Short mmCIF file of C-alpha atoms in Angstrom, two decimals:
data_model
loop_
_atom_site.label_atom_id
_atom_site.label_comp_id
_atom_site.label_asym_id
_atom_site.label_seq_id
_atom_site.Cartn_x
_atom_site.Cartn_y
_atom_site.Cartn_z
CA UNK A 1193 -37.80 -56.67 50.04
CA UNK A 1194 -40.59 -56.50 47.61
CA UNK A 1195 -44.11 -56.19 48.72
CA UNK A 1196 -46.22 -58.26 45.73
CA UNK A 1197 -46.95 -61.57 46.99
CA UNK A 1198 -48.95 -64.35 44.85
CA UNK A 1199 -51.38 -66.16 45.95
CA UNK A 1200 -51.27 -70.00 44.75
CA UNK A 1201 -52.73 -71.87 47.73
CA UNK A 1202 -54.71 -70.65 50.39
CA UNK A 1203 -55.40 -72.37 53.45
CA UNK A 1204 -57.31 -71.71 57.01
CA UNK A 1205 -54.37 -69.28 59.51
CA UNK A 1206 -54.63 -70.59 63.02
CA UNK A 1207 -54.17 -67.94 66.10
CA UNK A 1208 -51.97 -68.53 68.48
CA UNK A 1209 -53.66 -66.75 71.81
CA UNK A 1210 -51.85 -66.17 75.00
CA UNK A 1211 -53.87 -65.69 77.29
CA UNK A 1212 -53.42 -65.14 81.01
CA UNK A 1213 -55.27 -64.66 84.24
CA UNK A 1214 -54.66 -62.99 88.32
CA UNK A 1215 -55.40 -65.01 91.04
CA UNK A 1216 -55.74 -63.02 93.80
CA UNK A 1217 -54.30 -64.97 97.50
CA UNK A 1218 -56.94 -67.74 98.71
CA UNK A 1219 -57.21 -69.17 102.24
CA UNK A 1220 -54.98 -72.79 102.10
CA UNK A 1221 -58.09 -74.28 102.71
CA UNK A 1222 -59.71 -72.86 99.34
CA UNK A 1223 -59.68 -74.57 96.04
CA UNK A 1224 -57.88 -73.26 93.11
CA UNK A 1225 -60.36 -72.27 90.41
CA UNK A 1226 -59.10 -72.12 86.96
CA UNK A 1227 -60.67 -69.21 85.28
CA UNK A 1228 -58.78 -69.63 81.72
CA UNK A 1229 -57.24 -72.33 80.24
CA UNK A 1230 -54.74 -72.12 77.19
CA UNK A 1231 -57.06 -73.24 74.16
CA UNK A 1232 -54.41 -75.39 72.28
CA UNK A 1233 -52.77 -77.04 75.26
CA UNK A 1234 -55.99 -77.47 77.65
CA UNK A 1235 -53.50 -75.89 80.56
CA UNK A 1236 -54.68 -73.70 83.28
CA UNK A 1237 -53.36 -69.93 82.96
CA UNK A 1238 -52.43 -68.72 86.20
CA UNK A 1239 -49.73 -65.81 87.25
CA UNK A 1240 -48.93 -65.20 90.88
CA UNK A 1241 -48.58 -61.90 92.22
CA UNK A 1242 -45.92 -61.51 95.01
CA UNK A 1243 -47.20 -58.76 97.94
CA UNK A 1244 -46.48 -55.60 98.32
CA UNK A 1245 -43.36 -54.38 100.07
CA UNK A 1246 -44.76 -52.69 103.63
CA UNK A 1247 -43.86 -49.13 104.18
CA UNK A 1248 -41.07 -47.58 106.88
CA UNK A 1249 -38.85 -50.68 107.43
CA UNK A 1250 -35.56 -48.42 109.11
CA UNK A 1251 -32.14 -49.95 108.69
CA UNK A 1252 -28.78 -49.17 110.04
CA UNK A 1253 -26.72 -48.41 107.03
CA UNK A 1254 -23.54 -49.49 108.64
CA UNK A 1255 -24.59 -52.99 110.20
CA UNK A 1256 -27.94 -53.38 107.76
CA UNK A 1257 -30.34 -54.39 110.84
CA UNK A 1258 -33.01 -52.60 111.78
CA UNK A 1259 -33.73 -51.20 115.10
CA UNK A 1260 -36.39 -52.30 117.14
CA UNK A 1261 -36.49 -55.79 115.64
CA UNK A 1262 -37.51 -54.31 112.72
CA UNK A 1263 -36.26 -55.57 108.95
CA UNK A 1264 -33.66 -54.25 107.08
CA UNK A 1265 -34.22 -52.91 103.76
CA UNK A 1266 -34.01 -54.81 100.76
CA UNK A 1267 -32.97 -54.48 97.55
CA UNK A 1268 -35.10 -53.86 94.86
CA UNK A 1269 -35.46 -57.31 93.31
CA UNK A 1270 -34.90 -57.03 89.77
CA UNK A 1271 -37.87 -56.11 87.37
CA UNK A 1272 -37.10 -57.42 84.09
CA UNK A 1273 -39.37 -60.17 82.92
CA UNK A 1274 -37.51 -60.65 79.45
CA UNK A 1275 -37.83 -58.92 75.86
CA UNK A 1276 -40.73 -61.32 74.48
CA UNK A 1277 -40.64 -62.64 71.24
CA UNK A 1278 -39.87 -60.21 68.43
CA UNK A 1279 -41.71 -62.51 65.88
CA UNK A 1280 -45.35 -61.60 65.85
CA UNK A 1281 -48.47 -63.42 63.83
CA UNK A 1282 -51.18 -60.86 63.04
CA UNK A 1283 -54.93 -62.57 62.76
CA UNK A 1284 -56.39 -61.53 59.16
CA UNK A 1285 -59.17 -59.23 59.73
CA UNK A 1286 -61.97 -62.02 58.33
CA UNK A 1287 -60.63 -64.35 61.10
CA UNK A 1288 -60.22 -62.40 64.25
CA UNK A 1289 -60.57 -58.35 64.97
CA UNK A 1290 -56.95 -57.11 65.49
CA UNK A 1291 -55.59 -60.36 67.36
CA UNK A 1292 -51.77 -61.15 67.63
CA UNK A 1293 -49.44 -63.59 69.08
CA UNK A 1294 -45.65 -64.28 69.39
CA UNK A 1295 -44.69 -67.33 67.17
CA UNK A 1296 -41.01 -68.91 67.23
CA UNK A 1297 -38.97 -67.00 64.95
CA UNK A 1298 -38.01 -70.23 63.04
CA UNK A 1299 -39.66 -73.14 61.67
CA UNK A 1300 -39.31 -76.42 59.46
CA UNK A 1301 -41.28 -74.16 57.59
CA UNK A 1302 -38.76 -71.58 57.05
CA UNK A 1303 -37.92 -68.33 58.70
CA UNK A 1304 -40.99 -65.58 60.48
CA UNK A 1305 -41.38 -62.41 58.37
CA UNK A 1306 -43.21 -59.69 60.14
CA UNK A 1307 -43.80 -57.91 56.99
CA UNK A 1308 -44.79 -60.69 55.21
CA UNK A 1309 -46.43 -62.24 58.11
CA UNK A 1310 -45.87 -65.58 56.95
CA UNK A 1311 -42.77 -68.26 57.73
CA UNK A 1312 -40.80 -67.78 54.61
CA UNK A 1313 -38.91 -70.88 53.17
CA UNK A 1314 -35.48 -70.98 53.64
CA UNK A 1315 -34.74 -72.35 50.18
CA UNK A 1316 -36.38 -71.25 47.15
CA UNK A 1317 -39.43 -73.52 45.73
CA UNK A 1318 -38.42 -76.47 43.65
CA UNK A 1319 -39.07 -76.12 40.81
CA UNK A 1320 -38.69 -72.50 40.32
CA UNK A 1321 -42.22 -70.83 38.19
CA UNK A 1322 -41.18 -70.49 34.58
CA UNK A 1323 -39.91 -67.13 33.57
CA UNK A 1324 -43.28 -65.94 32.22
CA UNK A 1325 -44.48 -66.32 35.61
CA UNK A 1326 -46.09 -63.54 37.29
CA UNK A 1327 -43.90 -63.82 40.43
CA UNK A 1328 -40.78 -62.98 39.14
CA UNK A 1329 -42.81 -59.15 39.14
CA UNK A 1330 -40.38 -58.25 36.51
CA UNK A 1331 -37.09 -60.17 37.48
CA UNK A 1332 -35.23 -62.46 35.56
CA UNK A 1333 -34.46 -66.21 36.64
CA UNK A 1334 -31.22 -66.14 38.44
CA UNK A 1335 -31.83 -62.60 39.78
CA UNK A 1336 -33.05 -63.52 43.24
CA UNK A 1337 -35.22 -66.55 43.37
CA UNK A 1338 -39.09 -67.27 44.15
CA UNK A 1339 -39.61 -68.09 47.84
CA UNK A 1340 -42.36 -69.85 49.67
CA UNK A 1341 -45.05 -68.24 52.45
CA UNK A 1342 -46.32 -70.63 54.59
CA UNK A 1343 -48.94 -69.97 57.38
CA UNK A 1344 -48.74 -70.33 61.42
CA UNK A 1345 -49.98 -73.91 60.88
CA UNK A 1346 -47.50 -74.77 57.98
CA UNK A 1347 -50.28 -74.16 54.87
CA UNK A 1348 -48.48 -72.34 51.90
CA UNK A 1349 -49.98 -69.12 51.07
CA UNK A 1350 -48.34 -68.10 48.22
CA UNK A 1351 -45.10 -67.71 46.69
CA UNK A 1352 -42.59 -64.49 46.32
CA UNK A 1353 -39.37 -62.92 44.36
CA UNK A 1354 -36.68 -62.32 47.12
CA UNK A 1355 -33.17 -61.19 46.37
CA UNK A 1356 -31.91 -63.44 49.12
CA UNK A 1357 -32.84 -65.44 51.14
CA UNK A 1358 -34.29 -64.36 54.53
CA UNK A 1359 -32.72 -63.99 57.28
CA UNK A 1360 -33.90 -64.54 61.29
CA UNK A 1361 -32.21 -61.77 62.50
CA UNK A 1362 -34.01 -59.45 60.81
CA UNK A 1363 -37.03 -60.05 62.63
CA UNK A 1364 -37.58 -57.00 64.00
CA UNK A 1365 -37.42 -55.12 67.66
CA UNK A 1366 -38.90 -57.00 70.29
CA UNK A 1367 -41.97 -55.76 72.44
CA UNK A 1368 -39.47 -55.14 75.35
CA UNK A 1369 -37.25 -52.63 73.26
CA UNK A 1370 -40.30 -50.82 72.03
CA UNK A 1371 -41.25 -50.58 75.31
CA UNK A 1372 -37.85 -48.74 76.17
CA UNK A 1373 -39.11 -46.13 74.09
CA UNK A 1374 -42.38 -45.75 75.54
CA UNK A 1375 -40.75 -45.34 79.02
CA UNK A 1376 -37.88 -42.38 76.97
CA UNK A 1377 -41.13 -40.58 76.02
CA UNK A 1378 -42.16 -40.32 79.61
CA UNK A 1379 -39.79 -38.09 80.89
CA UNK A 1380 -39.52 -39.44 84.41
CA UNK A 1381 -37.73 -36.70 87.07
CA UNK A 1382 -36.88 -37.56 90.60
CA UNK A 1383 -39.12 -36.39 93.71
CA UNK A 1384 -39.13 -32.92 94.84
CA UNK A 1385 -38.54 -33.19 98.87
CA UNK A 1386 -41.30 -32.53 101.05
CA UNK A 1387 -39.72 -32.44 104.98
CA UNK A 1388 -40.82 -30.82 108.30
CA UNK A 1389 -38.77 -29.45 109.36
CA UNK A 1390 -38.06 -27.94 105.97
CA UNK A 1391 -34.70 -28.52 104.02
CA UNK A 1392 -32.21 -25.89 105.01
CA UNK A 1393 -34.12 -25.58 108.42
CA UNK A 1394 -33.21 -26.48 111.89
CA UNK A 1395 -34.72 -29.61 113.54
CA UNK A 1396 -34.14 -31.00 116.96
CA UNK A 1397 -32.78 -34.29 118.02
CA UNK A 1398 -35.92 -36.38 119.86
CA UNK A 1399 -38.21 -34.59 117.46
CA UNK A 1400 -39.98 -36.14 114.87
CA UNK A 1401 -39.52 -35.45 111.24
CA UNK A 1402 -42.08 -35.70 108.67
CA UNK A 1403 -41.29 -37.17 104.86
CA UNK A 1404 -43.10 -36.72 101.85
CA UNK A 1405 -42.89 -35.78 97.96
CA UNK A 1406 -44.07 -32.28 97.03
CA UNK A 1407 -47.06 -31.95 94.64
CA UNK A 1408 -46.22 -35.94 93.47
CA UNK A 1409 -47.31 -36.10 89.40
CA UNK A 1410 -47.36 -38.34 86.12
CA UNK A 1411 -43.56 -37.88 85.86
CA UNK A 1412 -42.49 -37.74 89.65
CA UNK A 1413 -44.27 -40.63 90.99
CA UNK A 1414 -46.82 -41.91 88.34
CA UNK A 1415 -48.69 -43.92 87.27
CA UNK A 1416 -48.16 -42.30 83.48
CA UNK A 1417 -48.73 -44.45 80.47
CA UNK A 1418 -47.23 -44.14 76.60
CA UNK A 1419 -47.27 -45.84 73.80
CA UNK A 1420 -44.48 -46.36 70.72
CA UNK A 1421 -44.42 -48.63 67.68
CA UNK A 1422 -41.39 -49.81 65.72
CA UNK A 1423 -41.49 -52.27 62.77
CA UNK A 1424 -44.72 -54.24 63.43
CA UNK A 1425 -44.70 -54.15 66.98
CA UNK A 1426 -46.97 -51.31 69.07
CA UNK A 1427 -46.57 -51.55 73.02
CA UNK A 1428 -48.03 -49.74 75.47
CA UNK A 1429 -46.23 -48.74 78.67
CA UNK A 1430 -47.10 -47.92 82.51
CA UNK A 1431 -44.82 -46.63 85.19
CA UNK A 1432 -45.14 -45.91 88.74
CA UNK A 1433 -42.90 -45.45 91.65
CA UNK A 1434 -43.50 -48.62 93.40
CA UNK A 1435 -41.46 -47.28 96.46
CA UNK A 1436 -38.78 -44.41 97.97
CA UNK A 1437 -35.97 -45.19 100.02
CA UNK A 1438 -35.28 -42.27 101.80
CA UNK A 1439 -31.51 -42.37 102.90
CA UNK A 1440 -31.43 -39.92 105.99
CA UNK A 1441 -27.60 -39.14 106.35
CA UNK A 1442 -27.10 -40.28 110.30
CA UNK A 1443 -27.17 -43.80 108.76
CA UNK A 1444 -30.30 -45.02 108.52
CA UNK A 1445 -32.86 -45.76 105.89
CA UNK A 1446 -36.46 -44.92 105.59
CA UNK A 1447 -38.56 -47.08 103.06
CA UNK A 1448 -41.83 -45.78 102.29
CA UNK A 1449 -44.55 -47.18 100.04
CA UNK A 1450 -46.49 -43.98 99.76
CA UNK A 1451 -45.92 -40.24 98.81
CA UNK A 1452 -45.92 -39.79 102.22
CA UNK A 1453 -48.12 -36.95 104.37
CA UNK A 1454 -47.62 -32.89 104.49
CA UNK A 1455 -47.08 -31.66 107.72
CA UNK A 1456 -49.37 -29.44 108.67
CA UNK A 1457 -49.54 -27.29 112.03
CA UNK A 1458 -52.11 -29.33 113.49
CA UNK A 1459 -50.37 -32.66 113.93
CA UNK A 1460 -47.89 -30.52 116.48
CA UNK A 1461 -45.23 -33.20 117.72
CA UNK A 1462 -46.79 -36.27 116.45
CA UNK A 1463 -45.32 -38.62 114.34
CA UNK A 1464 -46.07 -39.15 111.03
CA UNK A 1465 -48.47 -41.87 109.96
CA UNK A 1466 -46.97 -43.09 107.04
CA UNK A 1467 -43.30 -41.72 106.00
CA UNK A 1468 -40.98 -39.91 109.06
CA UNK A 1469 -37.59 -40.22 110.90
CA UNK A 1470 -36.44 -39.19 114.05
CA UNK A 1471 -32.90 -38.07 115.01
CA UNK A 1472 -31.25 -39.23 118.01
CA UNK A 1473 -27.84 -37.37 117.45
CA UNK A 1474 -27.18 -33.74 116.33
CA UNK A 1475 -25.51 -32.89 112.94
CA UNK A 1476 -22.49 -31.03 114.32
CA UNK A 1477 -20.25 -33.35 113.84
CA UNK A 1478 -21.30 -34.35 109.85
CA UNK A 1479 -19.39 -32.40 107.09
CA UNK A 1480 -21.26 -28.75 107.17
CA UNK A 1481 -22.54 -29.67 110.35
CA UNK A 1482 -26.03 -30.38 108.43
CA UNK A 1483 -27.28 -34.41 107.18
CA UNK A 1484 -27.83 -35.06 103.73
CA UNK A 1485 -31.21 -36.29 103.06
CA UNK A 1486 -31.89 -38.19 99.51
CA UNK A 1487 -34.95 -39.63 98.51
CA UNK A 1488 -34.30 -42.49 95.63
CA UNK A 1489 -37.58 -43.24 94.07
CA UNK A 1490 -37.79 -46.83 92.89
CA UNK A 1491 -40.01 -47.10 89.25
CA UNK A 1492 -41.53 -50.41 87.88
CA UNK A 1493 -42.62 -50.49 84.71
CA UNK A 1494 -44.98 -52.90 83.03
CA UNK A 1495 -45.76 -52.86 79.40
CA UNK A 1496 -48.28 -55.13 77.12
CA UNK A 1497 -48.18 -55.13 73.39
CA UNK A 1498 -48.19 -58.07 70.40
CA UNK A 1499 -50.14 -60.36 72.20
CA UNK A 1500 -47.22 -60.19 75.18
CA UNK A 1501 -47.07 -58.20 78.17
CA UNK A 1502 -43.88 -57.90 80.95
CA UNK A 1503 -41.95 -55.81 82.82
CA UNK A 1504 -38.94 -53.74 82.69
CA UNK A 1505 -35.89 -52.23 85.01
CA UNK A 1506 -35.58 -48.13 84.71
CA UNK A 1507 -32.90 -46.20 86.69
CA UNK A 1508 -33.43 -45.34 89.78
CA UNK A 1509 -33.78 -41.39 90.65
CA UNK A 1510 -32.54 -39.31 93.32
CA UNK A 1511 -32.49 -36.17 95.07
CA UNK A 1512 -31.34 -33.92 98.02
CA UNK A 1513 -31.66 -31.48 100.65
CA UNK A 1514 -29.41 -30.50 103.61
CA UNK A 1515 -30.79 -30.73 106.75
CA UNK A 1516 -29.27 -29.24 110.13
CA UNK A 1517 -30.45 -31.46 113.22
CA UNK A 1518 -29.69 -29.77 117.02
CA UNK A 1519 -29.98 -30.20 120.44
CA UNK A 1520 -33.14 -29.08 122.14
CA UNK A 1521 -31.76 -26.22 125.11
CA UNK A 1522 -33.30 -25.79 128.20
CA UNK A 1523 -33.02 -22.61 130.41
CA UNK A 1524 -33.10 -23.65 134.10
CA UNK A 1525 -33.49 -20.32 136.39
#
């Protein structure tokens, strides 16, 4: 597609702003405040935020209910808020600093040209500018045809030479797909196991056992934040391990919001505050007569970029360590 565009009519472009707001939970009792309202539809812009998932629910893999009335785990409920809209209007500089929206990708105005940043007719202009006309930039009536720009609000801009005429599939990548390549950039690794007693160590049934990630970073546990650009469309993404289901090989589950806490000497026999297991059966009679311990560490991602902003679904990563689990023995004289 040519580039030169001529100007024969211009007329006021009108931003479309999306605009949202948190709401953070209120008593019943309280009264909803709007704090932003969508300018064009007089609406009230509010997004709900579900609460977080709460940390060491323990199931029994084989039944799924938890012991001591406690809940069994869930599964991650899916992430993905949708691709957004890969049509984008860009505010010209004189009428707003750097603004953009999504717009439908089709119009009665024609078809949404990122490049162009206009809807572009679907037809060619009737009549057609003679062939002296400067639009033809060099082409000869019948080669391609002159093709109208028309603004967010339906106002033609101009006119252009096209070789054919344009097409709404060739809008572009949509914010979400950019955002796939922000997340590839990342480089996201599963946790390095952090367990007391230590992987490849002996631990005693009754005992507890302490869970956490060693030396947790950007790329092990987040939050870490890139950005990537395709076509017209720039998004910037931020992940974070939003929980790790620690799958402790006696068939149970340990869910745990946090990193978890180092053991340390000090804390002796106590259990851990946040993140730990205890055995109530010895590992002699599992495969290698040792459990197999994996922590699966559950990333969300949410991204924000041409006026949009969602979320995305990344593959969860694992890893493991073999732990051997005994009997305590007691000398009686």
């Amino acid at each position: 597609m040519r580039r030169r565009l001529s100007m024969t009519l211009v007329s006021t472009a009108v931003g479309l702003a999306l605009l949202s707001v948190f709401v953070g939970p209120a008593e019943a009792s309280d009264p909803v405040k709007c704090e932003q309202t969508n300018r064009f539809t007089n609406s009230c812009l509010v997004q709900a935020i579900e609460p977080s998932t709460p940390s060491r629910p323990v199931t029994d893999i084989s039944t799924g209910e938890g012991p001591r009335g406690e809940e069994p785990v869930e599964k991650k409920p899916s992430g993905a808020t949708g691709p957004g809209s890969p049509c984008i209007w860009k505010a010209e500089a004189w009428y707003s600093a750097g603004d953009s929206s999504p717009v439908p990708c089709t119009s009665e105005h024609g078809v949404w040209s990122n490049d162009w940043n206009c809807y572009v007719s679907r037809g060619p202009v009737d009549p057609q500018p003679p062939a002296t006309a400067s639009e033809w930039d060099g082409h000869s009536p019948g080669d391609g045809a002159i093709y109208g720009c028309y603004n967010v609000a339906g106002g033609l801009r101009g006119t252009m030479w096209l070789a054919e005429p344009p097409n709404a599939t060739d809008a572009g990548p949509t914010p979400g797909e950019v955002a796939q390549i922000a997340v590839e950039r990342m480089n996201l690794r599963a946790v390095e196991i952090g367990m007391s007693p230590a992987p490849n160590g002996p631990g005693v049934v009754a005992l507890p056992t302490w869970l956490w990630v060693q030396d947790p970073g950007e790329q092990t546990f987040g939050p870490v934040t890139r950005t990537a650009s395709a076509g017209s469309v720039t998004v910037t993404a931020t992940a974070r391990v939003e929980r790790i289901v620690w799958d402790m090989g006696d068939g149970t589950q340990v869910v745990c919001a946090g990193p978890g806490t180092p053991y340390e000497p000090r804390f002796d026999r106590s259990e851990s505050p946040d993140c730990g297991h205890t055995y109530t059966r010895e590992s002699g009679y599992q495969p290698g007569q040792e459990y197999t311990v994996t922590a699966t560490s559950e990333w969300v991602v949410e991204w924000e970029g041409a006026g949009q902003s969602g979320s995305l679904d990344v593959e969860d990563l694992s890893s493991s360590v073999q732990v051997s689990v005994g009997e305590a023995q007691v000398l009686v004289n």
